[in-house]
Short mmCIF file of N, CA, C and O in Angstrom, two decimals:
data_model
loop_
_atom_site.label_atom_id
_atom_site.label_comp_id
_atom_site.label_asym_id
_atom_site.label_seq_id
_atom_site.Cartn_x
_atom_site.Cartn_y
_atom_site.Cartn_z
N UNK S 1 -83.29 -104.90 -64.02
CA UNK S 1 -83.20 -104.07 -63.13
C UNK S 1 -82.83 -105.15 -61.86
O UNK S 1 -82.12 -104.64 -61.10
N UNK S 2 -83.53 -106.31 -62.02
CA UNK S 2 -82.97 -106.84 -61.04
C UNK S 2 -82.00 -107.37 -60.52
O UNK S 2 -81.07 -107.30 -59.17
N UNK S 3 -80.99 -107.78 -61.53
CA UNK S 3 -79.73 -108.25 -61.69
C UNK S 3 -78.71 -107.20 -61.21
O UNK S 3 -77.76 -107.16 -60.53
N UNK S 4 -79.41 -105.71 -61.12
CA UNK S 4 -78.36 -104.78 -60.75
C UNK S 4 -78.13 -105.01 -59.75
O UNK S 4 -77.75 -103.94 -58.79
N UNK S 5 -79.47 -104.41 -58.99
CA UNK S 5 -79.85 -104.34 -57.32
C UNK S 5 -79.00 -105.52 -56.75
O UNK S 5 -78.16 -105.25 -55.77
N UNK S 6 -79.36 -107.02 -57.69
CA UNK S 6 -78.06 -107.87 -56.62
C UNK S 6 -77.00 -107.94 -57.23
O UNK S 6 -75.72 -108.40 -56.09
N UNK S 7 -76.27 -107.49 -57.93
CA UNK S 7 -74.97 -106.70 -58.40
C UNK S 7 -74.23 -105.80 -57.38
O UNK S 7 -73.49 -105.81 -57.02
N UNK S 8 -74.77 -104.82 -57.54
CA UNK S 8 -74.51 -104.02 -56.08
C UNK S 8 -74.56 -104.28 -55.08
O UNK S 8 -73.99 -104.01 -53.96
N UNK S 9 -75.90 -105.14 -54.40
CA UNK S 9 -75.78 -105.70 -53.12
C UNK S 9 -74.17 -106.41 -52.32
O UNK S 9 -73.91 -106.42 -51.97
N UNK S 10 -73.94 -107.39 -53.84
CA UNK S 10 -73.06 -108.45 -53.83
C UNK S 10 -71.38 -107.63 -53.78
O UNK S 10 -70.52 -107.81 -52.39
N UNK S 11 -71.53 -106.19 -54.31
CA UNK S 11 -70.11 -105.57 -54.03
C UNK S 11 -70.62 -105.37 -53.05
O UNK S 11 -69.10 -104.71 -52.38
N UNK S 12 -71.88 -104.54 -52.25
CA UNK S 12 -71.79 -103.73 -51.58
C UNK S 12 -71.56 -104.51 -49.96
O UNK S 12 -70.91 -103.98 -48.30
N UNK S 13 -71.75 -106.16 -49.81
CA UNK S 13 -71.21 -106.91 -49.03
C UNK S 13 -69.69 -106.90 -49.22
O UNK S 13 -69.48 -106.68 -48.18
N UNK S 14 -69.43 -107.39 -50.15
CA UNK S 14 -67.82 -107.78 -50.39
C UNK S 14 -67.35 -106.28 -49.36
O UNK S 14 -65.86 -106.28 -48.62
N UNK S 15 -67.38 -104.68 -49.85
CA UNK S 15 -66.52 -103.46 -49.34
C UNK S 15 -67.27 -103.63 -47.93
O UNK S 15 -66.41 -102.97 -47.33
N UNK S 16 -68.58 -104.20 -47.39
CA UNK S 16 -68.64 -104.08 -46.09
C UNK S 16 -68.41 -104.97 -45.13
O UNK S 16 -67.35 -104.37 -44.01
N UNK S 17 -68.09 -105.61 -45.81
CA UNK S 17 -66.67 -106.71 -45.30
C UNK S 17 -65.62 -106.53 -44.87
O UNK S 17 -64.59 -106.55 -43.84
N UNK S 18 -65.03 -106.30 -46.03
CA UNK S 18 -63.88 -104.94 -45.86
C UNK S 18 -63.16 -104.32 -45.03
O UNK S 18 -62.22 -104.21 -44.03
N UNK S 19 -64.35 -103.39 -44.56
CA UNK S 19 -64.42 -102.52 -43.70
C UNK S 19 -64.58 -102.84 -42.56
O UNK S 19 -63.77 -101.30 -41.64
N UNK S 20 -65.40 -103.30 -42.08
CA UNK S 20 -65.63 -103.66 -40.90
C UNK S 20 -64.88 -104.43 -40.48
O UNK S 20 -64.46 -104.01 -39.04
N UNK S 21 -64.62 -105.16 -41.55
CA UNK S 21 -63.24 -106.18 -41.32
C UNK S 21 -61.56 -105.36 -40.46
O UNK S 21 -60.84 -105.47 -39.07
N UNK S 22 -61.52 -104.16 -40.94
CA UNK S 22 -60.40 -103.00 -40.90
C UNK S 22 -60.44 -102.35 -39.66
O UNK S 22 -59.92 -102.29 -38.75
N UNK S 23 -62.33 -101.83 -39.40
CA UNK S 23 -62.71 -101.32 -37.88
C UNK S 23 -62.23 -102.17 -36.90
O UNK S 23 -62.14 -101.81 -35.92
N UNK S 24 -62.43 -103.26 -37.00
CA UNK S 24 -62.44 -104.13 -35.78
C UNK S 24 -60.58 -104.97 -35.48
O UNK S 24 -60.76 -105.79 -34.95
N UNK S 25 -60.07 -104.15 -36.76
CA UNK S 25 -58.34 -104.28 -36.37
C UNK S 25 -58.18 -105.77 -36.39
O UNK S 25 -57.42 -106.63 -36.08
N UNK S 26 -59.09 -106.73 -37.68
CA UNK S 26 -58.58 -108.00 -37.99
C UNK S 26 -58.04 -108.03 -39.44
O UNK S 26 -58.34 -107.80 -40.43
N UNK S 27 -57.60 -109.52 -39.94
CA UNK S 27 -56.59 -109.74 -40.85
C UNK S 27 -57.75 -110.77 -41.30
O UNK S 27 -58.76 -111.21 -40.36
N UNK S 28 -57.78 -111.00 -42.61
CA UNK S 28 -58.35 -112.49 -42.87
C UNK S 28 -58.93 -113.21 -42.25
O UNK S 28 -59.63 -114.05 -42.23
N UNK S 29 -57.57 -114.05 -41.92
CA UNK S 29 -56.87 -115.22 -41.91
C UNK S 29 -57.85 -115.32 -39.68
O UNK S 29 -58.62 -115.49 -39.50
N UNK S 30 -57.75 -113.89 -39.46
CA UNK S 30 -58.41 -114.40 -38.21
C UNK S 30 -59.45 -114.18 -38.05
O UNK S 30 -60.31 -114.33 -36.96
N UNK S 31 -60.27 -113.10 -38.88
CA UNK S 31 -61.68 -113.21 -38.85
C UNK S 31 -62.32 -114.53 -38.94
O UNK S 31 -63.39 -114.77 -39.05
N UNK S 32 -61.61 -115.38 -40.50
CA UNK S 32 -62.20 -116.15 -40.66
C UNK S 32 -62.34 -117.67 -39.42
O UNK S 32 -63.42 -117.83 -39.87
N UNK S 33 -61.38 -116.97 -38.30
CA UNK S 33 -61.25 -117.86 -37.47
C UNK S 33 -62.16 -117.64 -36.91
O UNK S 33 -62.95 -118.82 -36.81
N UNK S 34 -62.24 -116.48 -36.26
CA UNK S 34 -63.27 -116.46 -35.38
C UNK S 34 -64.59 -116.69 -36.30
O UNK S 34 -65.39 -116.98 -35.27
N UNK S 35 -64.89 -116.40 -37.37
CA UNK S 35 -66.32 -116.80 -37.48
C UNK S 35 -66.95 -117.87 -37.69
O UNK S 35 -67.84 -118.24 -38.13
N UNK S 36 -65.80 -118.78 -37.73
CA UNK S 36 -65.46 -120.18 -38.37
C UNK S 36 -66.06 -121.02 -39.53
O UNK S 36 -66.17 -121.56 -39.91
N UNK S 37 -65.32 -119.99 -40.38
CA UNK S 37 -65.46 -120.01 -41.95
C UNK S 37 -63.77 -120.10 -42.40
O UNK S 37 -62.89 -119.81 -42.22
N UNK S 38 -63.84 -121.27 -43.56
CA UNK S 38 -62.79 -121.52 -43.99
C UNK S 38 -61.92 -120.07 -44.84
O UNK S 38 -62.92 -119.07 -45.21
N UNK S 39 -61.00 -120.40 -44.51
CA UNK S 39 -59.92 -118.55 -44.25
C UNK S 39 -60.32 -118.29 -46.24
O UNK S 39 -60.37 -117.57 -46.38
N UNK S 40 -60.13 -119.26 -47.27
CA UNK S 40 -60.42 -119.27 -48.75
C UNK S 40 -61.77 -118.75 -48.82
O UNK S 40 -62.09 -117.87 -49.91
N UNK S 41 -62.86 -119.30 -48.72
CA UNK S 41 -64.18 -118.55 -48.63
C UNK S 41 -64.49 -117.49 -47.87
O UNK S 41 -64.82 -116.45 -48.37
N UNK S 42 -63.78 -117.10 -47.26
CA UNK S 42 -64.06 -115.46 -46.31
C UNK S 42 -63.19 -114.45 -47.18
O UNK S 42 -63.87 -113.38 -47.81
N UNK S 43 -62.32 -114.66 -47.66
CA UNK S 43 -61.45 -114.27 -48.97
C UNK S 43 -62.36 -114.20 -49.99
O UNK S 43 -62.15 -112.51 -50.91
N UNK S 44 -62.90 -115.35 -50.72
CA UNK S 44 -63.86 -114.63 -51.83
C UNK S 44 -65.13 -113.96 -51.73
O UNK S 44 -65.94 -113.47 -52.22
N UNK S 45 -65.28 -113.82 -50.39
CA UNK S 45 -66.34 -113.50 -50.00
C UNK S 45 -65.97 -111.33 -49.87
O UNK S 45 -67.03 -110.94 -50.30
N UNK S 46 -64.71 -110.97 -49.43
CA UNK S 46 -64.34 -110.05 -49.31
C UNK S 46 -64.22 -109.51 -50.84
O UNK S 46 -63.83 -108.51 -51.63
N UNK S 47 -64.05 -110.95 -51.79
CA UNK S 47 -63.11 -110.01 -53.67
C UNK S 47 -64.72 -110.29 -54.27
O UNK S 47 -65.08 -109.82 -55.46
N UNK S 48 -65.73 -110.56 -53.49
CA UNK S 48 -66.94 -110.22 -54.27
C UNK S 48 -67.18 -111.80 -55.47
O UNK S 48 -68.00 -111.53 -55.95
N UNK S 49 -66.78 -112.82 -54.87
CA UNK S 49 -66.82 -114.01 -55.94
C UNK S 49 -67.39 -115.18 -55.46
O UNK S 49 -67.50 -115.82 -56.31
N UNK S 50 -67.97 -115.08 -54.30
CA UNK S 50 -68.56 -116.11 -52.96
C UNK S 50 -69.86 -114.88 -52.50
O UNK S 50 -69.18 -113.75 -52.01
N UNK S 51 -71.09 -115.08 -52.35
CA UNK S 51 -71.58 -114.57 -51.62
C UNK S 51 -72.22 -115.05 -50.34
O UNK S 51 -72.95 -116.99 -49.91
N UNK S 52 -71.87 -114.75 -49.28
CA UNK S 52 -72.09 -115.69 -47.74
C UNK S 52 -74.03 -115.39 -47.09
O UNK S 52 -73.88 -114.87 -47.66
N UNK S 53 -73.92 -116.68 -46.81
CA UNK S 53 -75.30 -116.63 -46.12
C UNK S 53 -76.11 -115.99 -45.20
O UNK S 53 -75.42 -115.45 -44.34
N UNK S 54 -77.06 -115.98 -44.18
CA UNK S 54 -77.59 -115.28 -43.26
C UNK S 54 -76.38 -115.97 -42.15
O UNK S 54 -76.44 -115.03 -41.18
N UNK S 55 -76.42 -117.35 -42.05
CA UNK S 55 -75.41 -117.84 -41.47
C UNK S 55 -74.38 -117.19 -40.02
O UNK S 55 -74.10 -117.14 -39.44
N UNK S 56 -73.94 -117.16 -42.29
CA UNK S 56 -72.04 -116.84 -42.42
C UNK S 56 -72.06 -115.04 -41.82
O UNK S 56 -71.42 -114.89 -41.54
N UNK S 57 -72.98 -114.55 -42.50
CA UNK S 57 -72.70 -112.82 -42.41
C UNK S 57 -72.91 -112.58 -40.23
O UNK S 57 -72.87 -111.88 -39.56
N UNK S 58 -73.94 -113.68 -40.07
CA UNK S 58 -74.14 -113.31 -38.29
C UNK S 58 -72.77 -113.82 -37.73
O UNK S 58 -72.61 -112.82 -36.31
N UNK S 59 -71.94 -114.48 -38.16
CA UNK S 59 -71.28 -114.85 -37.65
C UNK S 59 -70.02 -114.11 -37.69
O UNK S 59 -68.99 -114.11 -36.90
N UNK S 60 -69.92 -113.84 -38.55
CA UNK S 60 -68.82 -112.81 -39.92
C UNK S 60 -69.24 -111.21 -38.38
O UNK S 60 -68.45 -111.29 -37.96
N UNK S 61 -70.41 -111.16 -38.04
CA UNK S 61 -71.03 -109.97 -37.58
C UNK S 61 -70.17 -110.45 -36.00
O UNK S 61 -70.10 -108.86 -35.56
N UNK S 62 -70.57 -111.26 -35.61
CA UNK S 62 -70.09 -111.64 -34.34
C UNK S 62 -68.61 -111.26 -33.78
O UNK S 62 -67.78 -111.10 -32.75
N UNK S 63 -67.82 -112.21 -35.14
CA UNK S 63 -66.34 -112.29 -34.96
C UNK S 63 -65.49 -110.90 -34.95
O UNK S 63 -64.73 -110.10 -34.48
N UNK S 64 -66.39 -109.94 -35.41
CA UNK S 64 -66.28 -108.68 -35.68
C UNK S 64 -66.76 -107.65 -34.36
O UNK S 64 -66.36 -106.53 -34.24
N UNK S 65 -67.26 -107.99 -33.61
CA UNK S 65 -67.49 -107.45 -32.35
C UNK S 65 -68.98 -106.69 -32.54
O UNK S 65 -69.24 -105.30 -31.95
N UNK S 66 -70.09 -106.47 -33.62
CA UNK S 66 -70.87 -105.87 -34.09
C UNK S 66 -71.99 -106.76 -34.64
O UNK S 66 -71.95 -107.98 -34.66
N UNK S 67 -73.56 -105.75 -34.45
CA UNK S 67 -74.65 -106.18 -34.84
C UNK S 67 -74.47 -107.15 -35.80
O UNK S 67 -74.03 -106.07 -36.93
N UNK S 68 -76.13 -108.42 -36.16
CA UNK S 68 -76.25 -108.03 -37.50
C UNK S 68 -76.66 -107.32 -37.72
O UNK S 68 -76.66 -107.27 -38.59
N UNK S 69 -77.67 -106.59 -36.74
CA UNK S 69 -78.38 -105.50 -37.34
C UNK S 69 -77.05 -104.69 -38.19
O UNK S 69 -77.74 -103.83 -39.20
N UNK S 70 -76.39 -104.00 -37.44
CA UNK S 70 -75.73 -103.46 -37.97
C UNK S 70 -74.65 -103.79 -39.25
O UNK S 70 -74.43 -103.28 -40.35
N UNK S 71 -74.10 -104.98 -39.10
CA UNK S 71 -73.72 -105.50 -40.86
C UNK S 71 -74.62 -105.14 -41.59
O UNK S 71 -74.68 -104.58 -42.92
N UNK S 72 -75.96 -105.52 -41.72
CA UNK S 72 -77.21 -105.28 -42.84
C UNK S 72 -77.37 -104.46 -43.21
O UNK S 72 -77.42 -104.05 -44.43
N UNK S 73 -77.33 -103.60 -42.16
CA UNK S 73 -77.16 -102.00 -42.17
C UNK S 73 -76.28 -101.60 -43.08
O UNK S 73 -76.98 -100.75 -44.21
N UNK S 74 -75.26 -101.72 -42.21
CA UNK S 74 -73.72 -100.76 -43.90
C UNK S 74 -74.20 -101.80 -44.63
O UNK S 74 -73.65 -101.00 -46.19
N UNK S 75 -74.56 -102.73 -45.38
CA UNK S 75 -74.59 -103.69 -46.40
C UNK S 75 -75.38 -102.87 -47.70
O UNK S 75 -75.14 -102.32 -48.75
N UNK S 76 -76.84 -102.33 -46.71
CA UNK S 76 -77.37 -101.79 -47.40
C UNK S 76 -77.09 -100.78 -47.49
O UNK S 76 -77.80 -99.96 -48.95
N UNK S 77 -76.22 -99.52 -46.67
CA UNK S 77 -76.35 -98.15 -46.53
C UNK S 77 -75.40 -98.52 -48.15
O UNK S 77 -75.69 -97.55 -49.21
N UNK S 78 -74.10 -99.25 -48.63
CA UNK S 78 -73.04 -99.58 -49.15
C UNK S 78 -74.53 -99.52 -50.71
O UNK S 78 -73.73 -99.28 -52.13
N UNK S 79 -74.85 -101.16 -50.78
CA UNK S 79 -75.37 -101.09 -51.43
C UNK S 79 -76.65 -99.40 -52.73
O UNK S 79 -77.07 -99.52 -53.83
N UNK S 80 -77.10 -99.09 -51.26
CA UNK S 80 -77.91 -97.79 -51.55
C UNK S 80 -77.32 -96.69 -52.83
O UNK S 80 -77.46 -95.85 -53.27
N UNK S 81 -76.28 -96.70 -52.43
CA UNK S 81 -74.67 -95.65 -52.66
C UNK S 81 -74.49 -95.65 -53.48
O UNK S 81 -73.90 -94.98 -54.62
N UNK S 82 -74.82 -97.56 -53.81
CA UNK S 82 -73.40 -97.09 -55.49
C UNK S 82 -74.43 -97.43 -56.74
O UNK S 82 -75.82 -96.89 -56.61
#
């Protein structure tokens, strides 16, 4: 059961980053640059192949112009819906 919850969370992170980046009207290169993250790493986050840590999520939220709490809330909402 725990693996299933982890998989839902990881998929929700990827989906949320993509969706919130679209709302912010940023491409991956600009999102990564604003967050101070390597473009390749950011791409892997959106593909669900790598998971950002809390510090990286906070930087991404700032790059999107949203709060860290909002970003986590959206990730959680998507994880619960899956």
